[in-house]
mmCIF file of C-alpha atoms in Angstrom:
data_model
loop_
_atom_site.group_PDB
_atom_site.id
_atom_site.type_symbol
_atom_site.label_atom_id
_atom_site.label_comp_id
_atom_site.label_asym_id
_atom_site.label_seq_id
_atom_site.Cartn_x
_atom_site.Cartn_y
_atom_site.Cartn_z
ATOM 1 C CA MET S 1289 27.660 5.946 3.654
ATOM 2 C CA ARG S 1290 29.498 6.200 6.972
ATOM 3 C CA GLY S 1291 30.997 9.546 5.956
ATOM 4 C CA LEU S 1292 27.584 10.904 5.097
ATOM 5 C CA GLY S 1293 26.080 9.556 8.333
ATOM 6 C CA GLY S 1294 28.865 11.160 10.365
ATOM 7 C CA THR S 1295 28.376 14.477 8.602
ATOM 8 C CA ILE S 1296 24.663 14.342 9.307
ATOM 9 C CA LEU S 1297 25.237 13.589 13.011
ATOM 10 C CA ALA S 1298 27.802 16.380 13.377
ATOM 11 C CA ASN S 1299 25.482 18.853 11.666
ATOM 12 C CA LEU S 1300 22.298 17.734 13.425
ATOM 13 C CA PRO S 1301 21.857 20.836 15.641
ATOM 14 C CA ARG S 1302 22.331 23.145 12.661
ATOM 15 C CA MET S 1303 19.656 21.255 10.711
ATOM 16 C CA ILE S 1304 16.850 21.989 13.160
ATOM 17 C CA PRO S 1305 15.846 25.288 11.459
ATOM 18 C CA GLY S 1306 15.863 23.499 8.086
ATOM 19 C CA ALA S 1307 13.775 20.624 9.441
ATOM 20 C CA ALA S 1308 11.332 23.138 10.915
ATOM 21 C CA LEU S 1309 11.035 24.875 7.543
ATOM 22 C CA ILE S 1310 10.350 21.540 5.807
ATOM 23 C CA LEU S 1311 7.639 20.669 8.351
ATOM 24 C CA LEU S 1312 6.179 24.183 8.048
ATOM 25 C CA CYS S 1313 5.875 23.752 4.261
ATOM 26 C CA GLN S 1314 4.150 20.392 4.742
ATOM 27 C CA LEU S 1315 1.842 21.877 7.374
ATOM 28 C CA ALA S 1316 0.827 24.676 5.005
ATOM 29 C CA GLY S 1317 0.279 22.100 2.239
ATOM 30 C CA GLU S 1318 -1.873 19.844 4.437
ATOM 31 C CA ALA S 1319 -3.887 22.837 5.694
ATOM 32 C CA ILE S 1320 -4.652 23.970 2.136
ATOM 33 C CA ALA S 1321 -5.331 20.437 0.835
ATOM 34 C CA HIS S 1322 -7.751 19.624 3.646
ATOM 35 C CA GLY S 1323 -9.200 23.121 3.925
ATOM 36 C CA THR S 1324 -10.121 23.397 0.247
ATOM 37 C CA GLY S 1325 -10.842 19.721 -0.443
ATOM 38 C CA TRP S 1326 -8.481 19.820 -3.424
ATOM 39 C CA PRO S 1327 -7.359 16.413 -4.653
ATOM 40 C CA LEU S 1328 -3.722 17.590 -4.385
ATOM 41 C CA PRO S 1329 -1.762 15.795 -1.641
ATOM 42 C CA GLY S 1330 -0.492 18.036 1.188
ATOM 43 C CA PRO S 1331 3.188 16.955 0.995
ATOM 44 C CA VAL S 1332 3.248 17.629 -2.778
ATOM 45 C CA LEU S 1333 1.881 21.143 -2.180
ATOM 46 C CA GLY S 1334 4.514 21.513 0.572
ATOM 47 C CA MET S 1335 7.236 20.576 -1.915
ATOM 48 C CA MET S 1336 5.994 23.260 -4.290
ATOM 49 C CA PHE S 1337 6.040 25.828 -1.444
ATOM 50 C CA LEU S 1338 9.612 24.939 -0.483
ATOM 51 C CA LEU S 1339 10.678 25.154 -4.136
ATOM 52 C CA LEU S 1340 9.044 28.599 -4.461
ATOM 53 C CA LEU S 1341 10.816 29.745 -1.266
ATOM 54 C CA LEU S 1342 14.193 28.574 -2.614
ATOM 55 C CA LEU S 1343 13.567 30.226 -6.001
ATOM 56 C CA GLY S 1344 12.412 33.423 -4.269
ATOM 57 C CA ASN S 1345 15.572 33.412 -2.157
ATOM 58 C CA ASP S 1346 17.665 33.381 -5.361
ATOM 59 C CA LEU S 1347 15.976 36.630 -6.429
ATOM 60 C CA LEU S 1348 17.069 38.501 -3.291
ATOM 61 C CA PRO S 1349 19.963 40.962 -3.775
ATOM 62 C CA GLU S 1350 21.848 38.915 -1.180
ATOM 63 C CA PRO S 1351 20.307 35.421 -1.000
ATOM 64 C CA LEU S 1352 20.135 33.929 2.500
ATOM 65 C CA PRO S 1353 22.437 30.949 3.111
ATOM 66 C CA THR S 1354 20.525 27.651 2.921
ATOM 67 C CA PRO S 1355 22.845 24.926 4.328
ATOM 68 C CA SER S 1356 20.386 24.135 7.127
ATOM 69 C CA VAL S 1357 17.498 23.230 4.825
ATOM 70 C CA THR S 1358 19.672 21.570 2.159
ATOM 71 C CA GLY S 1359 21.456 19.559 4.865
ATOM 72 C CA ALA S 1360 18.197 18.371 6.409
ATOM 73 C CA ALA S 1361 16.740 17.503 2.987
ATOM 74 C CA ASP S 1362 19.855 15.633 1.797
ATOM 75 C CA GLY S 1363 19.959 13.742 5.109
ATOM 76 C CA ILE S 1364 16.399 12.462 4.829
ATOM 77 C CA LEU S 1365 16.682 11.712 1.085
ATOM 78 C CA ALA S 1366 19.892 9.722 1.626
ATOM 79 C CA ASN S 1367 17.848 7.277 3.724
ATOM 80 C CA LEU S 1368 14.677 7.231 1.636
ATOM 81 C CA SER S 1369 14.562 3.417 1.600
ATOM 82 C CA LEU S 1370 14.122 3.284 5.377
ATOM 83 C CA LEU S 1371 10.832 5.186 5.265
ATOM 84 C CA PHE S 1372 8.972 2.505 3.276
ATOM 85 C CA ILE S 1373 9.701 -0.386 5.632
ATOM 86 C CA PRO S 1374 6.702 0.142 8.002
ATOM 87 C CA ALA S 1375 4.208 0.197 5.099
ATOM 88 C CA GLY S 1376 5.926 -2.813 3.543
ATOM 89 C CA VAL S 1377 5.690 -4.856 6.739
ATOM 90 C CA GLY S 1378 1.903 -4.309 6.461
ATOM 91 C CA ILE S 1379 2.012 -7.202 3.979
ATOM 92 C CA VAL S 1380 1.689 -9.575 6.977
ATOM 93 C CA GLY S 1381 -1.860 -8.288 7.522
ATOM 94 C CA LYS S 1382 -2.904 -8.618 3.868
ATOM 95 C CA LEU S 1383 -1.760 -12.163 3.110
ATOM 96 C CA ASP S 1384 -5.394 -13.337 2.777
ATOM 97 C CA VAL S 1385 -6.206 -10.855 -0.031
ATOM 98 C CA LEU S 1386 -2.848 -11.513 -1.680
ATOM 99 C CA ALA S 1387 -3.469 -15.268 -1.572
ATOM 100 C CA GLN S 1388 -7.028 -14.930 -2.912
ATOM 101 C CA TYR S 1389 -6.067 -12.745 -5.899
ATOM 102 C CA GLY S 1390 -2.384 -13.698 -5.934
ATOM 103 C CA LEU S 1391 -1.955 -14.650 -9.593
ATOM 104 C CA GLY S 1392 -4.013 -11.744 -10.940
ATOM 105 C CA LEU S 1393 -2.278 -9.206 -8.700
ATOM 106 C CA ALA S 1394 1.166 -10.559 -9.580
ATOM 107 C CA VAL S 1395 0.436 -10.336 -13.332
ATOM 108 C CA ALA S 1396 -1.158 -6.873 -12.969
ATOM 109 C CA LEU S 1397 1.679 -5.450 -10.851
ATOM 110 C CA VAL S 1398 4.586 -6.863 -12.875
ATOM 111 C CA ALA S 1399 3.065 -6.094 -16.307
ATOM 112 C CA SER S 1400 1.853 -2.587 -15.411
ATOM 113 C CA THR S 1401 5.168 -1.658 -13.786
ATOM 114 C CA LEU S 1402 7.176 -2.802 -16.820
ATOM 115 C CA ILE S 1403 4.730 -1.021 -19.166
ATOM 116 C CA GLY S 1404 4.845 2.137 -17.035
ATOM 117 C CA LEU S 1405 8.666 2.148 -16.945
ATOM 118 C CA ALA S 1406 9.047 1.500 -20.682
ATOM 119 C CA VAL S 1407 6.382 3.984 -21.863
ATOM 120 C CA THR S 1408 7.705 6.750 -19.575
ATOM 121 C CA ALA S 1409 11.352 6.334 -20.551
ATOM 122 C CA LEU S 1410 10.660 5.913 -24.289
ATOM 123 C CA VAL S 1411 8.330 8.946 -24.451
ATOM 124 C CA PHE S 1412 10.865 11.026 -22.474
ATOM 125 C CA ALA S 1413 13.759 10.044 -24.748
ATOM 126 C CA GLY S 1414 11.642 10.394 -27.907
ATOM 127 C CA VAL S 1415 10.381 13.899 -27.090
ATOM 128 C CA ALA S 1416 13.855 14.962 -25.937
ATOM 129 C CA ARG S 1417 15.203 13.951 -29.349
ATOM 130 C CA LEU S 1418 12.321 15.735 -31.159
ATOM 131 C CA VAL S 1419 12.921 19.059 -29.418
ATOM 132 C CA GLY S 1420 16.646 18.718 -30.070
ATOM 133 C CA ARG S 1421 17.858 18.764 -26.503
ATOM 134 C CA ASP S 1422 19.070 15.208 -26.475
ATOM 135 C CA GLY S 1423 21.976 13.851 -24.531
ATOM 136 C CA GLU S 1424 23.270 14.037 -21.025
ATOM 137 C CA ALA S 1425 22.629 17.046 -18.844
ATOM 138 C CA GLU S 1426 25.446 19.588 -18.764
ATOM 139 C CA ASP S 1427 25.246 21.011 -15.252
ATOM 140 C CA ALA S 1428 25.362 17.637 -13.551
ATOM 141 C CA ALA S 1429 27.357 19.040 -10.626
ATOM 142 C CA MET F 1116 11.453 -18.439 29.331
ATOM 143 C CA SER F 1117 10.990 -17.757 33.047
ATOM 144 C CA ASP F 1118 8.045 -15.721 34.322
ATOM 145 C CA ALA F 1119 10.258 -12.678 34.885
ATOM 146 C CA ASP F 1120 11.672 -12.903 31.362
ATOM 147 C CA PHE F 1121 8.189 -13.306 29.983
ATOM 148 C CA SER F 1122 6.779 -10.252 31.761
ATOM 149 C CA LEU F 1123 9.768 -8.213 30.590
ATOM 150 C CA TRP F 1124 9.050 -9.342 27.009
ATOM 151 C CA VAL F 1125 5.348 -8.523 27.387
ATOM 152 C CA TYR F 1126 6.315 -5.042 28.579
ATOM 153 C CA LEU F 1127 8.927 -4.359 25.892
ATOM 154 C CA SER F 1128 6.906 -5.810 23.022
ATOM 155 C CA ARG F 1129 4.176 -3.260 23.678
ATOM 156 C CA THR F 1130 6.387 -0.176 23.710
ATOM 157 C CA PRO F 1131 7.035 1.779 20.508
ATOM 158 C CA LEU F 1132 10.757 1.641 21.394
ATOM 159 C CA LEU F 1133 11.182 -2.050 20.567
ATOM 160 C CA TRP F 1134 9.572 -1.957 17.114
ATOM 161 C CA LEU F 1135 11.174 1.341 16.165
ATOM 162 C CA THR F 1136 14.551 -0.206 17.051
ATOM 163 C CA VAL F 1137 13.721 -3.361 15.079
ATOM 164 C CA THR F 1138 12.808 -1.247 12.029
ATOM 165 C CA LEU F 1139 16.082 0.699 12.154
ATOM 166 C CA LEU F 1140 18.199 -2.412 12.771
ATOM 167 C CA ALA F 1141 16.492 -4.267 9.911
ATOM 168 C CA TYR F 1142 17.299 -1.292 7.656
ATOM 169 C CA VAL F 1143 20.944 -1.115 8.749
ATOM 170 C CA ALA F 1144 21.404 -4.862 8.236
ATOM 171 C CA ALA F 1145 19.617 -4.782 4.850
ATOM 172 C CA ASP F 1146 21.616 -1.758 3.662
ATOM 173 C CA ARG F 1147 24.935 -3.428 4.620
ATOM 174 C CA LEU F 1148 23.893 -6.628 2.871
ATOM 175 C CA SER F 1149 22.822 -4.727 -0.255
ATOM 176 C CA ALA F 1150 26.149 -2.831 -0.294
ATOM 177 C CA ALA F 1151 28.104 -6.077 0.222
ATOM 178 C CA LEU F 1152 26.287 -7.546 -2.813
ATOM 179 C CA GLY F 1153 27.354 -4.564 -4.928
ATOM 180 C CA ARG F 1154 23.838 -3.003 -4.956
ATOM 181 C CA HIS F 1155 22.561 -5.777 -7.201
ATOM 182 C CA PRO F 1156 18.976 -4.891 -8.254
ATOM 183 C CA LEU F 1157 17.642 -8.092 -6.644
ATOM 184 C CA ALA F 1158 19.313 -7.255 -3.302
ATOM 185 C CA ASN F 1159 16.905 -4.368 -2.738
ATOM 186 C CA PRO F 1160 17.397 -3.002 0.803
ATOM 187 C CA ILE F 1161 13.666 -2.387 1.309
ATOM 188 C CA LEU F 1162 12.735 -5.939 0.315
ATOM 189 C CA ILE F 1163 15.381 -7.405 2.633
ATOM 190 C CA ALA F 1164 14.431 -5.141 5.560
ATOM 191 C CA VAL F 1165 10.700 -5.882 5.160
ATOM 192 C CA LEU F 1166 11.417 -9.625 5.138
ATOM 193 C CA LEU F 1167 13.545 -9.292 8.294
ATOM 194 C CA ALA F 1168 10.986 -7.195 10.188
ATOM 195 C CA ALA F 1169 7.975 -9.217 9.001
ATOM 196 C CA GLY F 1170 9.797 -12.421 9.959
ATOM 197 C CA MET F 1171 10.392 -11.014 13.422
ATOM 198 C CA LEU F 1172 6.660 -10.193 13.762
ATOM 199 C CA ALA F 1173 5.661 -13.679 12.611
ATOM 200 C CA ALA F 1174 8.189 -15.363 14.910
ATOM 201 C CA THR F 1175 6.965 -13.437 17.972
ATOM 202 C CA GLY F 1176 3.266 -13.462 17.046
ATOM 203 C CA THR F 1177 3.130 -9.671 17.232
ATOM 204 C CA PRO F 1178 0.161 -8.000 15.511
ATOM 205 C CA TYR F 1179 0.926 -5.377 12.838
ATOM 206 C CA ARG F 1180 -0.960 -2.751 14.852
ATOM 207 C CA THR F 1181 1.492 -3.134 17.755
ATOM 208 C CA TYR F 1182 4.436 -2.992 15.364
ATOM 209 C CA PHE F 1183 3.109 0.147 13.691
ATOM 210 C CA GLU F 1184 2.868 2.008 17.009
ATOM 211 C CA GLY F 1185 6.665 2.002 16.969
ATOM 212 C CA ALA F 1186 7.229 2.139 13.227
ATOM 213 C CA GLN F 1187 4.848 5.070 12.690
ATOM 214 C CA PHE F 1188 7.662 7.492 13.578
ATOM 215 C CA VAL F 1189 9.567 6.302 10.519
ATOM 216 C CA HIS F 1190 6.432 6.109 8.331
ATOM 217 C CA PHE F 1191 5.606 9.722 9.247
ATOM 218 C CA LEU F 1192 8.820 10.915 7.568
ATOM 219 C CA ILE F 1193 7.500 10.020 4.070
ATOM 220 C CA GLY F 1194 5.658 13.374 4.109
ATOM 221 C CA PRO F 1195 8.681 15.549 5.029
ATOM 222 C CA ALA F 1196 10.819 13.517 2.571
ATOM 223 C CA THR F 1197 8.374 14.418 -0.210
ATOM 224 C CA VAL F 1198 8.727 18.111 0.730
ATOM 225 C CA ALA F 1199 12.533 17.690 0.860
ATOM 226 C CA LEU F 1200 12.550 16.730 -2.849
ATOM 227 C CA ALA F 1201 12.312 20.484 -3.527
ATOM 228 C CA VAL F 1202 16.024 20.766 -2.644
ATOM 229 C CA PRO F 1203 17.492 18.536 -5.440
ATOM 230 C CA LEU F 1204 14.831 19.979 -7.756
ATOM 231 C CA HIS F 1205 16.100 23.513 -6.979
ATOM 232 C CA ARG F 1206 19.747 22.451 -7.209
ATOM 233 C CA HIS F 1207 19.206 21.118 -10.752
ATOM 234 C CA ARG F 1208 16.642 23.715 -11.841
ATOM 235 C CA ARG F 1209 18.424 24.581 -15.117
ATOM 236 C CA THR F 1210 18.696 20.931 -16.209
ATOM 237 C CA VAL F 1211 15.097 20.341 -15.192
ATOM 238 C CA TRP F 1212 13.823 23.404 -17.046
ATOM 239 C CA ARG F 1213 15.584 22.278 -20.250
ATOM 240 C CA ALA F 1214 13.739 18.932 -20.039
ATOM 241 C CA ILE F 1215 10.302 20.391 -19.319
ATOM 242 C CA LEU F 1216 8.699 19.159 -22.587
ATOM 243 C CA PRO F 1217 9.941 15.539 -22.428
ATOM 244 C CA MET F 1218 8.932 15.447 -18.754
ATOM 245 C CA GLY F 1219 5.379 16.669 -19.373
ATOM 246 C CA ALA F 1220 4.789 14.181 -22.210
ATOM 247 C CA ALA F 1221 6.371 11.255 -20.351
ATOM 248 C CA LEU F 1222 4.400 12.091 -17.205
ATOM 249 C CA LEU F 1223 0.987 11.921 -18.889
ATOM 250 C CA ALA F 1224 1.782 8.889 -21.072
ATOM 251 C CA GLY F 1225 3.509 6.909 -18.319
ATOM 252 C CA SER F 1226 0.983 7.653 -15.599
ATOM 253 C CA LEU F 1227 -1.948 6.623 -17.807
ATOM 254 C CA ALA F 1228 -0.149 3.538 -19.153
ATOM 255 C CA ALA F 1229 0.756 2.233 -15.681
ATOM 256 C CA MET F 1230 -2.697 2.827 -14.187
ATOM 257 C CA LEU F 1231 -4.754 1.600 -17.166
ATOM 258 C CA SER F 1232 -2.722 -1.565 -17.718
ATOM 259 C CA ALA F 1233 -2.938 -2.519 -14.026
ATOM 260 C CA LEU F 1234 -6.703 -1.935 -13.848
ATOM 261 C CA LEU F 1235 -7.471 -3.716 -17.149
ATOM 262 C CA ILE F 1236 -5.495 -6.809 -16.137
ATOM 263 C CA ALA F 1237 -7.058 -6.847 -12.657
ATOM 264 C CA ARG F 1238 -10.534 -6.492 -14.151
ATOM 265 C CA ALA F 1239 -9.842 -9.348 -16.561
ATOM 266 C CA PHE F 1240 -9.040 -11.493 -13.507
ATOM 267 C CA GLY F 1241 -12.445 -10.518 -12.050
ATOM 268 C CA MET F 1242 -11.243 -8.600 -9.015
ATOM 269 C CA PRO F 1243 -13.838 -6.695 -6.963
ATOM 270 C CA GLU F 1244 -14.140 -2.902 -6.941
ATOM 271 C CA THR F 1245 -12.421 -2.456 -3.568
ATOM 272 C CA VAL F 1246 -9.297 -4.202 -4.884
ATOM 273 C CA LEU F 1247 -9.386 -2.174 -8.132
ATOM 274 C CA ALA F 1248 -9.701 1.083 -6.145
ATOM 275 C CA SER F 1249 -6.737 0.016 -3.989
ATOM 276 C CA LEU F 1250 -4.724 -0.882 -7.107
ATOM 277 C CA ALA F 1251 -5.326 2.351 -9.066
ATOM 278 C CA PRO F 1252 -2.728 4.498 -7.190
ATOM 279 C CA LYS F 1253 -0.077 1.731 -7.020
ATOM 280 C CA SER F 1254 2.648 3.824 -8.662
ATOM 281 C CA VAL F 1255 2.158 6.744 -6.253
ATOM 282 C CA THR F 1256 4.205 7.290 -3.096
ATOM 283 C CA ALA F 1257 2.723 5.372 -0.124
ATOM 284 C CA GLY F 1258 1.250 8.175 1.977
ATOM 285 C CA VAL F 1259 -0.509 9.805 -0.976
ATOM 286 C CA ALA F 1260 -1.639 6.460 -2.471
ATOM 287 C CA MET F 1261 -3.357 5.500 0.790
ATOM 288 C CA GLY F 1262 -5.301 8.772 0.660
ATOM 289 C CA ILE F 1263 -6.305 8.252 -2.987
ATOM 290 C CA ALA F 1264 -7.393 4.631 -2.384
ATOM 291 C CA GLY F 1265 -9.466 5.676 0.635
ATOM 292 C CA SER F 1266 -11.278 8.397 -1.305
ATOM 293 C CA LEU F 1267 -12.075 5.926 -4.136
ATOM 294 C CA GLY F 1268 -13.639 3.383 -1.781
ATOM 295 C CA GLY F 1269 -10.576 1.127 -1.636
ATOM 296 C CA ASP F 1270 -8.604 -0.260 1.310
ATOM 297 C CA PRO F 1271 -5.704 2.082 2.282
ATOM 298 C CA ALA F 1272 -3.725 -0.707 3.992
ATOM 299 C CA LEU F 1273 -3.996 -2.939 0.896
ATOM 300 C CA ALA F 1274 -3.039 0.059 -1.267
ATOM 301 C CA ALA F 1275 0.122 0.548 0.822
ATOM 302 C CA VAL F 1276 1.125 -3.099 0.309
ATOM 303 C CA LEU F 1277 0.476 -2.911 -3.467
ATOM 304 C CA VAL F 1278 2.502 0.327 -3.596
ATOM 305 C CA ILE F 1279 5.478 -1.295 -1.858
ATOM 306 C CA LEU F 1280 5.283 -4.377 -4.119
ATOM 307 C CA THR F 1281 5.133 -2.123 -7.206
ATOM 308 C CA GLY F 1282 8.142 -0.175 -5.939
ATOM 309 C CA ALA F 1283 10.117 -3.354 -5.340
ATOM 310 C CA ILE F 1284 9.240 -4.737 -8.799
ATOM 311 C CA GLY F 1285 10.233 -1.428 -10.401
ATOM 312 C CA ALA F 1286 13.496 -1.113 -8.473
ATOM 313 C CA VAL F 1287 14.490 -4.676 -9.387
ATOM 314 C CA THR F 1288 13.559 -4.453 -13.095
ATOM 315 C CA VAL F 1289 14.412 -0.860 -14.074
ATOM 316 C CA THR F 1290 18.149 -1.322 -14.752
ATOM 317 C CA PRO F 1291 17.872 -4.508 -16.895
ATOM 318 C CA LEU F 1292 14.787 -3.139 -18.718
ATOM 319 C CA MET F 1293 16.449 0.198 -19.572
ATOM 320 C CA ASN F 1294 19.595 -1.626 -20.746
ATOM 321 C CA ALA F 1295 17.432 -3.900 -22.932
ATOM 322 C CA LEU F 1296 15.731 -0.811 -24.421
ATOM 323 C CA ARG F 1297 19.237 0.670 -25.001
ATOM 324 C CA LEU F 1298 18.277 3.888 -23.224
ATOM 325 C CA ARG F 1299 21.373 5.714 -21.958
ATOM 326 C CA ASP F 1300 19.776 9.056 -21.057
ATOM 327 C CA TYR F 1301 19.891 8.957 -17.252
ATOM 328 C CA ARG F 1302 17.238 11.658 -17.076
ATOM 329 C CA ALA F 1303 14.772 9.366 -18.908
ATOM 330 C CA ARG F 1304 15.784 6.299 -16.873
ATOM 331 C CA GLY F 1305 15.439 8.122 -13.580
ATOM 332 C CA PHE F 1306 12.179 9.799 -14.541
ATOM 333 C CA ALA F 1307 10.688 6.394 -15.414
ATOM 334 C CA ALA F 1308 11.860 4.870 -12.112
ATOM 335 C CA GLY F 1309 10.286 7.647 -10.068
ATOM 336 C CA LEU F 1310 7.054 7.665 -12.039
ATOM 337 C CA ALA F 1311 6.395 3.914 -12.121
ATOM 338 C CA ALA F 1312 8.018 2.968 -8.790
ATOM 339 C CA HIS F 1313 7.750 6.157 -6.632
ATOM 340 C CA GLY F 1314 10.151 6.484 -3.653
ATOM 341 C CA ILE F 1315 11.553 2.956 -3.917
ATOM 342 C CA GLY F 1316 12.398 3.535 -7.582
ATOM 343 C CA THR F 1317 13.824 6.933 -6.596
ATOM 344 C CA ALA F 1318 16.021 5.376 -3.909
ATOM 345 C CA ARG F 1319 17.271 2.883 -6.512
ATOM 346 C CA ALA F 1320 17.910 5.702 -9.020
ATOM 347 C CA PHE F 1321 19.968 7.667 -6.461
ATOM 348 C CA HIS F 1322 22.116 4.537 -5.956
ATOM 349 C CA VAL F 1323 22.772 4.333 -9.713
ATOM 350 C CA ASP F 1324 23.294 7.971 -10.697
ATOM 351 C CA PHE F 1325 22.694 11.299 -8.961
ATOM 352 C CA MET F 1326 21.066 12.907 -12.012
ATOM 353 C CA ALA F 1327 18.789 9.870 -12.407
ATOM 354 C CA GLY F 1328 17.804 10.228 -8.748
ATOM 355 C CA THR F 1329 16.939 13.897 -9.188
ATOM 356 C CA PHE F 1330 14.674 13.188 -12.160
ATOM 357 C CA ALA F 1331 13.132 10.264 -10.273
ATOM 358 C CA GLY F 1332 12.272 12.615 -7.411
ATOM 359 C CA ILE F 1333 10.606 15.047 -9.821
ATOM 360 C CA ALA F 1334 8.605 12.223 -11.426
ATOM 361 C CA LEU F 1335 7.550 10.922 -8.003
ATOM 362 C CA ALA F 1336 6.194 14.334 -7.006
ATOM 363 C CA LEU F 1337 4.524 15.069 -10.349
ATOM 364 C CA ASN F 1338 2.932 11.618 -10.537
ATOM 365 C CA ALA F 1339 1.463 12.013 -7.047
ATOM 366 C CA LEU F 1340 -0.195 15.173 -8.365
ATOM 367 C CA VAL F 1341 -1.360 13.742 -11.693
ATOM 368 C CA SER F 1342 -2.547 10.396 -10.281
ATOM 369 C CA ALA F 1343 -4.632 12.116 -7.613
ATOM 370 C CA VAL F 1344 -6.524 13.783 -10.473
ATOM 371 C CA LEU F 1345 -6.479 10.864 -12.986
ATOM 372 C CA ALA F 1346 -7.353 7.930 -10.702
ATOM 373 C CA PRO F 1347 -11.033 8.825 -10.066
ATOM 374 C CA VAL F 1348 -11.606 9.539 -13.789
ATOM 375 C CA VAL F 1349 -9.922 6.340 -15.030
ATOM 376 C CA LEU F 1350 -11.612 4.155 -12.420
ATOM 377 C CA ARG F 1351 -15.070 5.572 -13.217
ATOM 378 C CA ALA F 1352 -14.498 5.008 -16.945
ATOM 379 C CA LEU F 1353 -13.583 1.346 -16.374
ATOM 380 C CA LEU F 1354 -16.256 0.303 -13.870
#
């Protein structure tokens, strides 16, 4: 972790263009989501835009180098856990609702999460076996 | 505390600086502790950090609103982090493309199963509509879930708490559950973690296996899309 953190710090100035591109994609996504009233969330649209930009770059005769955007993205994704702390601390303001419906919410959350995990993984593995592309991914690098 | 100390505290406790610092320190401490415990599923860094920060708020009698003025800078980054998922998705595009059929089927089945089971159980316990509307997007990443809950007539703040609890439950249970189901395909395991437990499940998946983390990120993004469309339909059908 320390190695990664050091790399991120050393590369911080070079990541500014990448960070700007990520924000630009989100901005475009939010503008379209709010402008059209689509139910699609702005950041998800932004992710699709960034993916299209990266795929489009591959099609160029000489693709542009992308270390700035990949560095910024890897840096933020390496610390994904941090981003959920503020929302989690919000639990202090909702203790009354949690106490009132505590048992029901606990049963609903635990059962639905286990069901969601199991159904997703079993359907994924089952369909993968059906279409004959089972097993571990090859280009894991 | 002397008067001078007290006025210094009153000043500092109202600045975003203090609570932003507390959030980062709680994360650093929680991450070290989680690493020292060998990344045991129960030693989830988010759970530990939330307990530390919430304990600090309770001990100092600080309202959440004051805390959030500092912490909002971290919370804001959930949006850019969602956009950033395009990078691992692009890096593994060939692997992802090969798994497009299993992903599509698992996405629909898993998203419906998680949402329906939560709402049916909550309804059986007689919960009011505002709680049901806040519960419907519980598997979706926090920022998007708050938007969905708000548009359904739920409480966005309650939705955020239910989302975090769901993520913590998923991150703690995914490894033992997948082992019990004897599933060794890390694409399937990761995809399930991201779908049912959004960013917290994705963070857990990245700790376990890089390929699992990539598929978790895809599931997180796709489920935010699908749930935004499914939640109003499912909720209307149940009420």
